[in-house]
Coordinates of C-alpha atoms (C1' of nucleotides) in Angstrom, one line a residue:
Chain F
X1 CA 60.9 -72.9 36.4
X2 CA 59.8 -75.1 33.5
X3 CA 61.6 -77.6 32.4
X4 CA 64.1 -77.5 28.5
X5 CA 63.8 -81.0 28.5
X6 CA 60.0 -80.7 27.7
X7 CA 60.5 -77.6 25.4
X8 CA 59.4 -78.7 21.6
X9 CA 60.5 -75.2 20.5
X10 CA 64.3 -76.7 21.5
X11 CA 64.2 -79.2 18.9
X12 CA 64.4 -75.8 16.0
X13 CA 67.6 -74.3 16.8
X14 CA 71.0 -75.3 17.6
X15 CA 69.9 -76.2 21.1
X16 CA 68.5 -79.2 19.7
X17 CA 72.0 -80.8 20.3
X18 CA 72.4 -80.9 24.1
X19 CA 72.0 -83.9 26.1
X20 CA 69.5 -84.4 29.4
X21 CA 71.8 -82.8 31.8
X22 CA 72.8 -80.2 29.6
X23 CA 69.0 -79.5 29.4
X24 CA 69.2 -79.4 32.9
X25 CA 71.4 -77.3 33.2
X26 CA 70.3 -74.9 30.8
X27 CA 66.5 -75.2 32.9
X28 CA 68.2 -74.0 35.4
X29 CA 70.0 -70.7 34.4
X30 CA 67.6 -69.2 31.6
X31 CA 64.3 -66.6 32.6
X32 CA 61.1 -67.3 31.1
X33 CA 59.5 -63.9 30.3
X34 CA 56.5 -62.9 28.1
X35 CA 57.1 -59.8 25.9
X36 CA 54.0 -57.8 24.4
X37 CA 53.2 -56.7 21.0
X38 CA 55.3 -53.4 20.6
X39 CA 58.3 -54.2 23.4
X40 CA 61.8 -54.0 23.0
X41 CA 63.2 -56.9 23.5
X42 CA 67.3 -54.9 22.5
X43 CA 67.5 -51.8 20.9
X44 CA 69.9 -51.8 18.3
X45 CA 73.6 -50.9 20.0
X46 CA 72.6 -53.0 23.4
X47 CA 75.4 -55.2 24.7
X48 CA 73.9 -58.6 25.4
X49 CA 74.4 -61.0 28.3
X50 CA 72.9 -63.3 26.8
X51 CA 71.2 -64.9 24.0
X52 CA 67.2 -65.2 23.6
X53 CA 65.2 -68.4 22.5
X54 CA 61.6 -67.7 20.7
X55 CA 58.9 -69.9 22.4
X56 CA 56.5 -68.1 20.3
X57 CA 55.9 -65.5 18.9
X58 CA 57.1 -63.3 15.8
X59 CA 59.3 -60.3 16.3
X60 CA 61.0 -58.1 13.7
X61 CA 64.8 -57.5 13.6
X62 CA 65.3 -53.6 12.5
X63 CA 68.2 -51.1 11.7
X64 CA 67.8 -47.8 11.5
X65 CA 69.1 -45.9 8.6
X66 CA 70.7 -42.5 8.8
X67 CA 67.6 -41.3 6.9
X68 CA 65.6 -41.9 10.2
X69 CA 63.6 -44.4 8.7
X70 CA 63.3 -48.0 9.9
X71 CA 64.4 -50.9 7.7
X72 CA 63.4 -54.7 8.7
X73 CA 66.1 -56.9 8.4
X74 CA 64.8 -60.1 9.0
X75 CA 61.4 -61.8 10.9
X76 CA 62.4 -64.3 13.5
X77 CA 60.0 -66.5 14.8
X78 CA 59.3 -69.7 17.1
X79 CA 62.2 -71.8 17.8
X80 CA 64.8 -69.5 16.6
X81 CA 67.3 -68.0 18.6
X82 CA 68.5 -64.4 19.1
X83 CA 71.9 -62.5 19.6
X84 CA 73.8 -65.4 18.4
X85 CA 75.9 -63.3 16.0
X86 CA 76.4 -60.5 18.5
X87 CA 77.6 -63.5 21.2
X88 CA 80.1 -64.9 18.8
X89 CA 81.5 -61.5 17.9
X90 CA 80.9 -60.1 21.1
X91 CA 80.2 -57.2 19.6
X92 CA 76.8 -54.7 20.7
X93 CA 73.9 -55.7 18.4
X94 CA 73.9 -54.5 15.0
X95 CA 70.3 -54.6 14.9
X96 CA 67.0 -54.0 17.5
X97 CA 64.6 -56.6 18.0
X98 CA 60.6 -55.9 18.8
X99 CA 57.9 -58.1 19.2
X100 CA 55.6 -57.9 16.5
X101 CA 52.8 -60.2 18.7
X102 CA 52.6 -60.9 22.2
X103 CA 55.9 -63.6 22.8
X104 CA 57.4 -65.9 24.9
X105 CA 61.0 -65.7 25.4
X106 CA 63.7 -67.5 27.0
X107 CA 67.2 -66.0 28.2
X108 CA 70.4 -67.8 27.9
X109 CA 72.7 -66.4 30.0
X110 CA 76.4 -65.7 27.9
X111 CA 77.9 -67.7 30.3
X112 CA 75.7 -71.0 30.2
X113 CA 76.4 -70.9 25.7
X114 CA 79.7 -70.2 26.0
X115 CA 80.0 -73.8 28.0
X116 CA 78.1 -75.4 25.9
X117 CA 80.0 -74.0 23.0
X118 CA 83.0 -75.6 24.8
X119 CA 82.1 -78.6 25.3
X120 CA 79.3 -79.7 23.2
X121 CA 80.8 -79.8 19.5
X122 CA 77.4 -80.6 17.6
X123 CA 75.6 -77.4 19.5
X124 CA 78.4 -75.2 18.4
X125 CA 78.3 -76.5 14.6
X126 CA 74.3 -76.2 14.1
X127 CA 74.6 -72.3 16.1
X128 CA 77.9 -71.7 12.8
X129 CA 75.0 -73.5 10.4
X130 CA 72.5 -70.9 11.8
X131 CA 74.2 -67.8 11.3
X132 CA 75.5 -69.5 8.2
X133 CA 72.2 -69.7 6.8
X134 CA 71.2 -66.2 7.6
X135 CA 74.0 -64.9 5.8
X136 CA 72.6 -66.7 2.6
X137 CA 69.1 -65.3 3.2
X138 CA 70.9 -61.6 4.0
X139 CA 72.5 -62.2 0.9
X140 CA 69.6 -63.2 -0.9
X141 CA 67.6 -60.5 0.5
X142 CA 70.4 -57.3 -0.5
X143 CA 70.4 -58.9 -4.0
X144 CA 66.5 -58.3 -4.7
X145 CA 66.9 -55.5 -2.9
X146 CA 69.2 -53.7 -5.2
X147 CA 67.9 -55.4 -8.3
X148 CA 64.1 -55.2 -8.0
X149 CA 61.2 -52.8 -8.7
X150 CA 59.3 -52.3 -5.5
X151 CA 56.3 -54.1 -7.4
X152 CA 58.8 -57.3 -8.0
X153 CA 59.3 -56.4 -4.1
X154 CA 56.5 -56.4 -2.8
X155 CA 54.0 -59.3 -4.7
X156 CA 57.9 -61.7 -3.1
X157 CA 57.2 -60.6 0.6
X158 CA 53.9 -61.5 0.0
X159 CA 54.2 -64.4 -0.4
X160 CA 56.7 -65.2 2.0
X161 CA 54.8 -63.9 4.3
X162 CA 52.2 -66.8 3.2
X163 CA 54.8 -69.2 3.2
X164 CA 56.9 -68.3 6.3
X165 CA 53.9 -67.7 8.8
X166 CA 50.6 -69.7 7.0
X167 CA 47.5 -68.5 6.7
X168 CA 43.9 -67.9 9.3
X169 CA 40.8 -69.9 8.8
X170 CA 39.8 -67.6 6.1
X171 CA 43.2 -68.0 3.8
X172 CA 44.0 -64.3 5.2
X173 CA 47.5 -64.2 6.3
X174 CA 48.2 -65.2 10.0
X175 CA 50.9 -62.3 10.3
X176 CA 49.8 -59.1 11.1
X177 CA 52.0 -56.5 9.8
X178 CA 51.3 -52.7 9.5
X179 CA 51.5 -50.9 6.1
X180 CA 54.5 -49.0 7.8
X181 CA 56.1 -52.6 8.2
X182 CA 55.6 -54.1 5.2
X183 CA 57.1 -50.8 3.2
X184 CA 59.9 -51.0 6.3
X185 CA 60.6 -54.5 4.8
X186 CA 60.6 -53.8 1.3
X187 CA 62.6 -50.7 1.5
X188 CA 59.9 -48.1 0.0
X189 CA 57.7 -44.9 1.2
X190 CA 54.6 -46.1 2.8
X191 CA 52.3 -44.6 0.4
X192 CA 54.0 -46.4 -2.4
X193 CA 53.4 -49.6 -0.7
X194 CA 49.5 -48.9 0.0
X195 CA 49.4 -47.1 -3.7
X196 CA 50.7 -51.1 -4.6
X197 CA 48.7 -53.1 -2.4
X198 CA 45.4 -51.2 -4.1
X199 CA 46.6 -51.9 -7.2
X200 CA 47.5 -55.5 -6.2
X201 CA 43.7 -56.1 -5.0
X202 CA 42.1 -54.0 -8.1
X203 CA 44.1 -56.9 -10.3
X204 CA 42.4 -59.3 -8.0
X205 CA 45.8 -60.8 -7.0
X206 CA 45.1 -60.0 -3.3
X207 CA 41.8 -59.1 -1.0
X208 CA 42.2 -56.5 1.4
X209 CA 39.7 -56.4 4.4
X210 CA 41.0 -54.0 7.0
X211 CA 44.4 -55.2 8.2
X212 CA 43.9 -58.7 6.9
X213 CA 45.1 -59.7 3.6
X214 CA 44.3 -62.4 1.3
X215 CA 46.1 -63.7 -1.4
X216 CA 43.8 -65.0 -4.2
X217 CA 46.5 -65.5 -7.4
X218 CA 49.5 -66.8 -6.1
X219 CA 50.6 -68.0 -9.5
X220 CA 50.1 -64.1 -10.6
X221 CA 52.6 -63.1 -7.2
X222 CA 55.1 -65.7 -8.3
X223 CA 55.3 -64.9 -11.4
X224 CA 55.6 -61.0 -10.9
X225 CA 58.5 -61.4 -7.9
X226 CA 59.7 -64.1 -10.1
Chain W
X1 CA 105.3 -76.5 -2.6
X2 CA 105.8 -73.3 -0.4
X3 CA 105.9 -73.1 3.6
X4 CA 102.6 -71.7 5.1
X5 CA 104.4 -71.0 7.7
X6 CA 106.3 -68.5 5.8
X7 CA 102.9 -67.1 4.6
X8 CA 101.9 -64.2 6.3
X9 CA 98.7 -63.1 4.4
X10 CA 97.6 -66.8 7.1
X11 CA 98.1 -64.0 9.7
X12 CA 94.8 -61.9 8.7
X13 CA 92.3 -64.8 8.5
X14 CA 91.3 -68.2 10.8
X15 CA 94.4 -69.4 9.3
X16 CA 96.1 -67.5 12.1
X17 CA 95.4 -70.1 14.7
X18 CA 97.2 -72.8 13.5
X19 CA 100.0 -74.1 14.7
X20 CA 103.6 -75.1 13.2
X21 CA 102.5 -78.6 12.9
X22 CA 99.2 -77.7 11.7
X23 CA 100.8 -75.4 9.1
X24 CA 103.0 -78.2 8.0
X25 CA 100.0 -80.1 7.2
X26 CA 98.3 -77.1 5.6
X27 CA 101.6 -76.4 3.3
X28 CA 101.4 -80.3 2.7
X29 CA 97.5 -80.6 1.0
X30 CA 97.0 -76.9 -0.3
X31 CA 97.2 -76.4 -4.1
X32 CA 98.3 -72.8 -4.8
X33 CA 97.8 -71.2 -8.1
X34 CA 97.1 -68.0 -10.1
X35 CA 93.8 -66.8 -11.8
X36 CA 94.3 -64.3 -14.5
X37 CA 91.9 -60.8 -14.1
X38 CA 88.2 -62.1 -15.5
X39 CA 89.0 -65.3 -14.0
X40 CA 86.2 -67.4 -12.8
X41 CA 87.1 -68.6 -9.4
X42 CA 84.0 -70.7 -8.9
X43 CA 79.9 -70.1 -9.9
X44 CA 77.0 -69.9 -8.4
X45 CA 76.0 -72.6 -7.4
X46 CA 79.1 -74.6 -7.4
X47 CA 79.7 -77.4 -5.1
X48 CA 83.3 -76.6 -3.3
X49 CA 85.5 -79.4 -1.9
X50 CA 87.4 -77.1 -0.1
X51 CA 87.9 -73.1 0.9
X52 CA 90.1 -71.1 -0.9
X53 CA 92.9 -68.7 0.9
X54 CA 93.7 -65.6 -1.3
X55 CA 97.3 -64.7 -1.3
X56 CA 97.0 -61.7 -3.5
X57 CA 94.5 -59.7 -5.5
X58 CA 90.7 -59.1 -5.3
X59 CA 88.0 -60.7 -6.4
X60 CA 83.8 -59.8 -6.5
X61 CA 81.3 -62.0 -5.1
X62 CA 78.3 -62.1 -7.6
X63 CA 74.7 -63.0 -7.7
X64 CA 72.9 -63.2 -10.7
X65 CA 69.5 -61.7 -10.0
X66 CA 66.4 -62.9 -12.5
X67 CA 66.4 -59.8 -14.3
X68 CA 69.1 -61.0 -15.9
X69 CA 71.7 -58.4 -13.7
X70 CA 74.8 -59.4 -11.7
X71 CA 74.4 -58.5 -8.3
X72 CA 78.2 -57.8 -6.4
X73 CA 77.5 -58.8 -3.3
X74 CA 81.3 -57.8 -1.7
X75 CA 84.6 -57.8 -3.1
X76 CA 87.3 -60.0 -1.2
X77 CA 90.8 -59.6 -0.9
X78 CA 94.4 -60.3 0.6
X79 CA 94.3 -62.9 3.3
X80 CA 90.4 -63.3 3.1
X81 CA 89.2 -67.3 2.5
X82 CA 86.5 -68.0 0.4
X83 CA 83.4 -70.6 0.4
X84 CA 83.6 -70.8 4.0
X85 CA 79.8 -70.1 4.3
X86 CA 79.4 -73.0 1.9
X87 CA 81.6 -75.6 3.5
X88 CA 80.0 -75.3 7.0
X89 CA 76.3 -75.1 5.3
X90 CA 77.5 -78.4 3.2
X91 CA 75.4 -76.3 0.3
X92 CA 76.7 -75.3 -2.9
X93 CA 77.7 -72.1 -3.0
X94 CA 75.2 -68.9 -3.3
X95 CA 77.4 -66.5 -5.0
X96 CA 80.1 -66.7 -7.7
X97 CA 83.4 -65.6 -8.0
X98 CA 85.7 -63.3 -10.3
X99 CA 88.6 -62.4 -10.6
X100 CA 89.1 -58.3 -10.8
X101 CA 92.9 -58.7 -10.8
X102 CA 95.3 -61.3 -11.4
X103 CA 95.6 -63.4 -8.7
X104 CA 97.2 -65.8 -6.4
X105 CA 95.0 -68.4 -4.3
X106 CA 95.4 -71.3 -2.2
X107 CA 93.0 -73.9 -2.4
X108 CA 92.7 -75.8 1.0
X109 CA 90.8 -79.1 0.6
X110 CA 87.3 -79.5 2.5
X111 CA 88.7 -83.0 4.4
X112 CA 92.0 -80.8 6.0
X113 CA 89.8 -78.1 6.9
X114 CA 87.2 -80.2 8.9
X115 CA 90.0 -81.8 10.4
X116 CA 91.4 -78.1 11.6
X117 CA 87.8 -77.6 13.1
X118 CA 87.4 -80.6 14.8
X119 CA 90.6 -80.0 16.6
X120 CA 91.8 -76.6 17.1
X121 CA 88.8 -74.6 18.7
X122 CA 90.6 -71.4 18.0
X123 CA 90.4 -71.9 14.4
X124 CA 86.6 -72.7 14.1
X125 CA 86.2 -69.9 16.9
X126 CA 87.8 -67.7 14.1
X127 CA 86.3 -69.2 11.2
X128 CA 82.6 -68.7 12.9
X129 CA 83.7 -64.8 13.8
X130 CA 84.6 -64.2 10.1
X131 CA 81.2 -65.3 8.9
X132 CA 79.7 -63.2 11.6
X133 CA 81.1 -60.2 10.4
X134 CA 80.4 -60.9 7.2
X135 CA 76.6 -61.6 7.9
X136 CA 76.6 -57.8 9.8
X137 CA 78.3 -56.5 6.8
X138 CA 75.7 -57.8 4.7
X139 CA 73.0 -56.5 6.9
X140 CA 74.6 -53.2 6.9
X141 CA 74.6 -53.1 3.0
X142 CA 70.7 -54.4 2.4
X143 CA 69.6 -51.5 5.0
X144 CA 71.8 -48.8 2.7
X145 CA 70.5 -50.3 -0.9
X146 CA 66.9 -50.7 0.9
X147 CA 66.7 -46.3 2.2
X148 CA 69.9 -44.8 0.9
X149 CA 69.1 -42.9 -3.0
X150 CA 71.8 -44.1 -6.0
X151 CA 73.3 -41.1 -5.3
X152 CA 74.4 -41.7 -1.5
X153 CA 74.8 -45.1 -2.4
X154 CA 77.8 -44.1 -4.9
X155 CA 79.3 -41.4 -2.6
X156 CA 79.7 -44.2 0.1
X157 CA 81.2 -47.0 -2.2
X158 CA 83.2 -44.4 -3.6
X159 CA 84.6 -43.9 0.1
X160 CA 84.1 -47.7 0.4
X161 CA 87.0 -48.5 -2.7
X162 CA 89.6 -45.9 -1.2
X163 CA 89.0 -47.1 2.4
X164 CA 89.4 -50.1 1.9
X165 CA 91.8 -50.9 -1.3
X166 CA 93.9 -46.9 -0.8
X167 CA 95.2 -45.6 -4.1
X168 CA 98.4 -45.1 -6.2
X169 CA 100.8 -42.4 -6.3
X170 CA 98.9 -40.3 -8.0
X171 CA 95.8 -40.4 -5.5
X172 CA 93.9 -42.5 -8.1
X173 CA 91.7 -45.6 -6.4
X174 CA 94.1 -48.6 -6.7
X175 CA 91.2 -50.5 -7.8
X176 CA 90.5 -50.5 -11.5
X177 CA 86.5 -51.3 -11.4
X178 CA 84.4 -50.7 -15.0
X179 CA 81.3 -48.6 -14.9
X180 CA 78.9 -51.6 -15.2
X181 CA 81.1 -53.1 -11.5
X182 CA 80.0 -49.7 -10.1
X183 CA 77.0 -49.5 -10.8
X184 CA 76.5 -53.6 -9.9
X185 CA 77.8 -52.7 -6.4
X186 CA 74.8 -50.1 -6.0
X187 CA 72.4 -51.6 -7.8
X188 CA 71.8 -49.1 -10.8
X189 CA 71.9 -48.8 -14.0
X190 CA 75.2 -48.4 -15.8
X191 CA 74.0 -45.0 -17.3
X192 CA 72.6 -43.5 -14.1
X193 CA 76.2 -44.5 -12.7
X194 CA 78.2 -42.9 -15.4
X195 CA 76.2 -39.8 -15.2
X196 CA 76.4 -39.4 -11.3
X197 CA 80.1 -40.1 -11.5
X198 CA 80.2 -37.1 -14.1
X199 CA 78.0 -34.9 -12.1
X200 CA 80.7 -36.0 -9.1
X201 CA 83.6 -34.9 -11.8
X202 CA 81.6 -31.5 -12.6
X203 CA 80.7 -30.8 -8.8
X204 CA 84.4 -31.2 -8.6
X205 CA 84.0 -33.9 -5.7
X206 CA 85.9 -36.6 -8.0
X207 CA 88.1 -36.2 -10.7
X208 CA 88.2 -38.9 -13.6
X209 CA 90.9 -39.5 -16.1
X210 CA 90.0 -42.6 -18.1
X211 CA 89.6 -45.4 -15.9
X212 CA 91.0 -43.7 -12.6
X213 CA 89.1 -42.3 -10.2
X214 CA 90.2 -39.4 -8.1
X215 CA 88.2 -38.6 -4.7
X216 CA 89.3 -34.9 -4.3
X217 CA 87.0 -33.8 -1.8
X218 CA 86.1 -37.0 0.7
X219 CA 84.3 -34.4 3.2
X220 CA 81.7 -33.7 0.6
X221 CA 81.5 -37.4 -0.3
X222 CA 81.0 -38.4 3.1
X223 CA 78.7 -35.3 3.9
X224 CA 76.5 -37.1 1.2
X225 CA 76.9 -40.9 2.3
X226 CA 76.2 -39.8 5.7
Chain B
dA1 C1' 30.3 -43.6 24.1
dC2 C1' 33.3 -39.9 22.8
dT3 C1' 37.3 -38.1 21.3
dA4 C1' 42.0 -37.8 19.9
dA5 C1' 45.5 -40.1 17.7
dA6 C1' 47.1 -43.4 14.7
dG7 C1' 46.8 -45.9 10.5
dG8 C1' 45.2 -46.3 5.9
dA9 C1' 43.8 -44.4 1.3
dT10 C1' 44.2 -41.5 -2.6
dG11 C1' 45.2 -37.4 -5.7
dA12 C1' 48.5 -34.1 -7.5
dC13 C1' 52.8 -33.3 -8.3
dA14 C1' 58.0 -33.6 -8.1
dA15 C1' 62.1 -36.1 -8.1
dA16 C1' 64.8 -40.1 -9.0
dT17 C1' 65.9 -43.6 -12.0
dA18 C1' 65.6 -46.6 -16.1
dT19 C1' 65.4 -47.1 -20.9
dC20 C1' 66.6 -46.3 -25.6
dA21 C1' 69.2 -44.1 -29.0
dT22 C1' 73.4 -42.6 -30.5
dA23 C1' 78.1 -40.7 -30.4
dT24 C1' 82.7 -41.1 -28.9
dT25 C1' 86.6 -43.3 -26.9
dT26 C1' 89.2 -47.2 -25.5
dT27 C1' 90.5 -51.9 -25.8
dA28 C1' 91.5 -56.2 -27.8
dA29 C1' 91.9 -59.3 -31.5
dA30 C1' 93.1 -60.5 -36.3
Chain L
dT1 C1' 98.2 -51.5 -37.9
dT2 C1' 93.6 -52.0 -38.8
dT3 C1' 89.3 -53.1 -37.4
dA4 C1' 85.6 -54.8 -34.7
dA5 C1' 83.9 -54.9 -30.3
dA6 C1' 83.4 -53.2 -25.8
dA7 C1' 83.2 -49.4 -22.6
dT8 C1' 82.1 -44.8 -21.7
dA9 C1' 79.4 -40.7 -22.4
dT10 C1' 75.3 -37.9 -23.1
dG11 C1' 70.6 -36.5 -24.7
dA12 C1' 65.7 -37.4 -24.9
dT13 C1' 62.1 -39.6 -22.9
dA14 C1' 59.3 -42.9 -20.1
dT15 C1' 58.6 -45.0 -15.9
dT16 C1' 59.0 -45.6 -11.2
dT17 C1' 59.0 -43.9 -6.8
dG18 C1' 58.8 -40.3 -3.3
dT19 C1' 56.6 -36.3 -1.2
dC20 C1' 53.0 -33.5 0.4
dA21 C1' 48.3 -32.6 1.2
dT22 C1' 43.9 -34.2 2.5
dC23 C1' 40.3 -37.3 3.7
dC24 C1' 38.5 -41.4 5.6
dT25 C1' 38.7 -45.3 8.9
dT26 C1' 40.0 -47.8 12.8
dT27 C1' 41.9 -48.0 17.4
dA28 C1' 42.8 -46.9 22.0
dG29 C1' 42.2 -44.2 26.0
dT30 C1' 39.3 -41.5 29.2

DNA sequence: ACTAAAGGATGACAAATATCATATTTTAAA
DNA sequence: TTTAAAATATGATATTTGTCATCCTTTAGT
């Protein structure tokens, strides 16, 4: 069992605020697992136990629309924490999570954050703070949503994308998303969203090579998602 | 001044878990007074000393988006608070708010509120649940706006405005919202909205007279929201 | 290495939605 | 009350986006 107290990732969420022996504590209760590219790690509807810290790794928080098609509600990545909204309102998960690369993942048991939340004040103010923030970005996110052309859409994932998750070697983005994900995440038909990513790279805003994608005119991006 | 204690619209938010000293204390530092319909509240943007508790009447949280279109992100009502996101961030706030009907608020300063937190865990416990739900709400509304057509979108806000505000004697939605508020719920253009509302009218799913809105056939409506 | 399956690309077309113009009705202000 | 402004309504048209078909490319499994 490795130890919390050694954990960097713990310094990026609310967790950041317990003491040594909370650390210890927490050491002792949580399970390390590895999840693969593709796995569930809770289906949308699941009744947690627990909440889940990201040790690395991206995965994709999804809701399925009455449609039947897939929307992406939010990445989550290294350091942040997952379930904490479904915890507090202890409520099943509004929304399924799956790995998007291969990730390391730490349980929290309910139990074990429901102490801290007791008796640690600071920890239960930065976890409010969390979900706090990602009802801005929710917000944020509905608003281009209903006000943008898929385009405007598009070239602003993009570049957070670039911005969220950095770049390879080459400047290609370090995320590795499918066409079907990135129209999942911009809220359009798949085709569309290839149609636009052609169009993006005949402009010479972006290089495609296979699965990787460069961008080349971020000024262009910015100034089309605006 | 009037009692909070005598106040029940406290009963439906955080406000709940005070106490009769705690109320006494509340009654003692809130400012309560009216906004007239149209009635900014606060901008986008602003930076809030305090939450506000409404008493009576609704209001619309808005977001200007860059194409120059207000975005209404939720309506809030009776025994709701507002800014709490932006009190516990310590951020200005991210949406703006007006008045859709006159009003009566409560403005509770930020120093009282923190005080509240730091000592009755109940209330914070609330407090932190209330921004939960909201943050699922608002997930629940990007996945519509992101897969659901204009057309569904309007069915189910229709649905949305009865549900949740009822109507008047006469069956008519109680609340009076202009074309351009419809359509910057769903994110559309004023003229799409008019015309689905008349093909609604001429489907005889909805009947308008004027400003009132008349759902006469809610199974259809909700056979198209889905 | 071979093969099936999945993912990606593109054209043709249809449907949804936005935009612009204009008329009518309602509301608010002088 | 009169009048100007705002809101509502509708047609004509352009643009955006989705759907369906097909082909090409990559990936994964045997």
């Amino acid at each position: 069992m490795s130890k919390c107290e050694q954990c960097i990732v713990r310094e990026f969420s609310a967790l950041k605020a317990l003491n040594k022996d909370e650390l210890v504590k927490l050491a002792d209760c949580k399970t390390s697992y590895t999840v693969k590219k593709g796995d569930v790690i809770f289906d949308e509807g699941d009744n947690l136990d627990g909440i889940f810290c990201i040790k690395d790794g991206v995965c994709k928080l999804t809701k399925l629309s009455s449609n039947g098609k897939d929307q992406i509600v939010k990445l989550v990545t290294k350091g942040e924490l997952l379930g904490q909204r479904s915890l507090i309102s202890e409520e099943p998960t509004n929304l399924g999570a799956v790995a998007l690369e291969d990730m390391h993942v730490c349980f929290i048991p309910k139990s074990q954050v429901m102490e801290f939340f007791n008796v640690n004040n600071k920890f239960s103010l930065n976890m409010m703070k969390n979900v706090c923030h990602d009802l801005k970005e929710a917000d944020n996110v509905l608003v281009n949503l209903a006000q943008k052309s898929v385009k405007e859409r598009l070239a602003a994932t993009l570049l957070y994308l670039h911005d969220a998750f950095g770049v390879n070697e080459d400047d290609s983005l370090k995320i590795q998303l499918s066409r079907d994900e990135i129209s999942s995440i911009i809220g359009t038909a798949t085709e569309s969203c290839i149609r636009l990513l052609s169009d993006f790279n005949k402009s010479g805003w972006i290089e495609l090579s296979g699965k990787k994608i460069i961008l080349k005119d971020k000024a262009a991006l910015r100034k089309l998602a605006e």
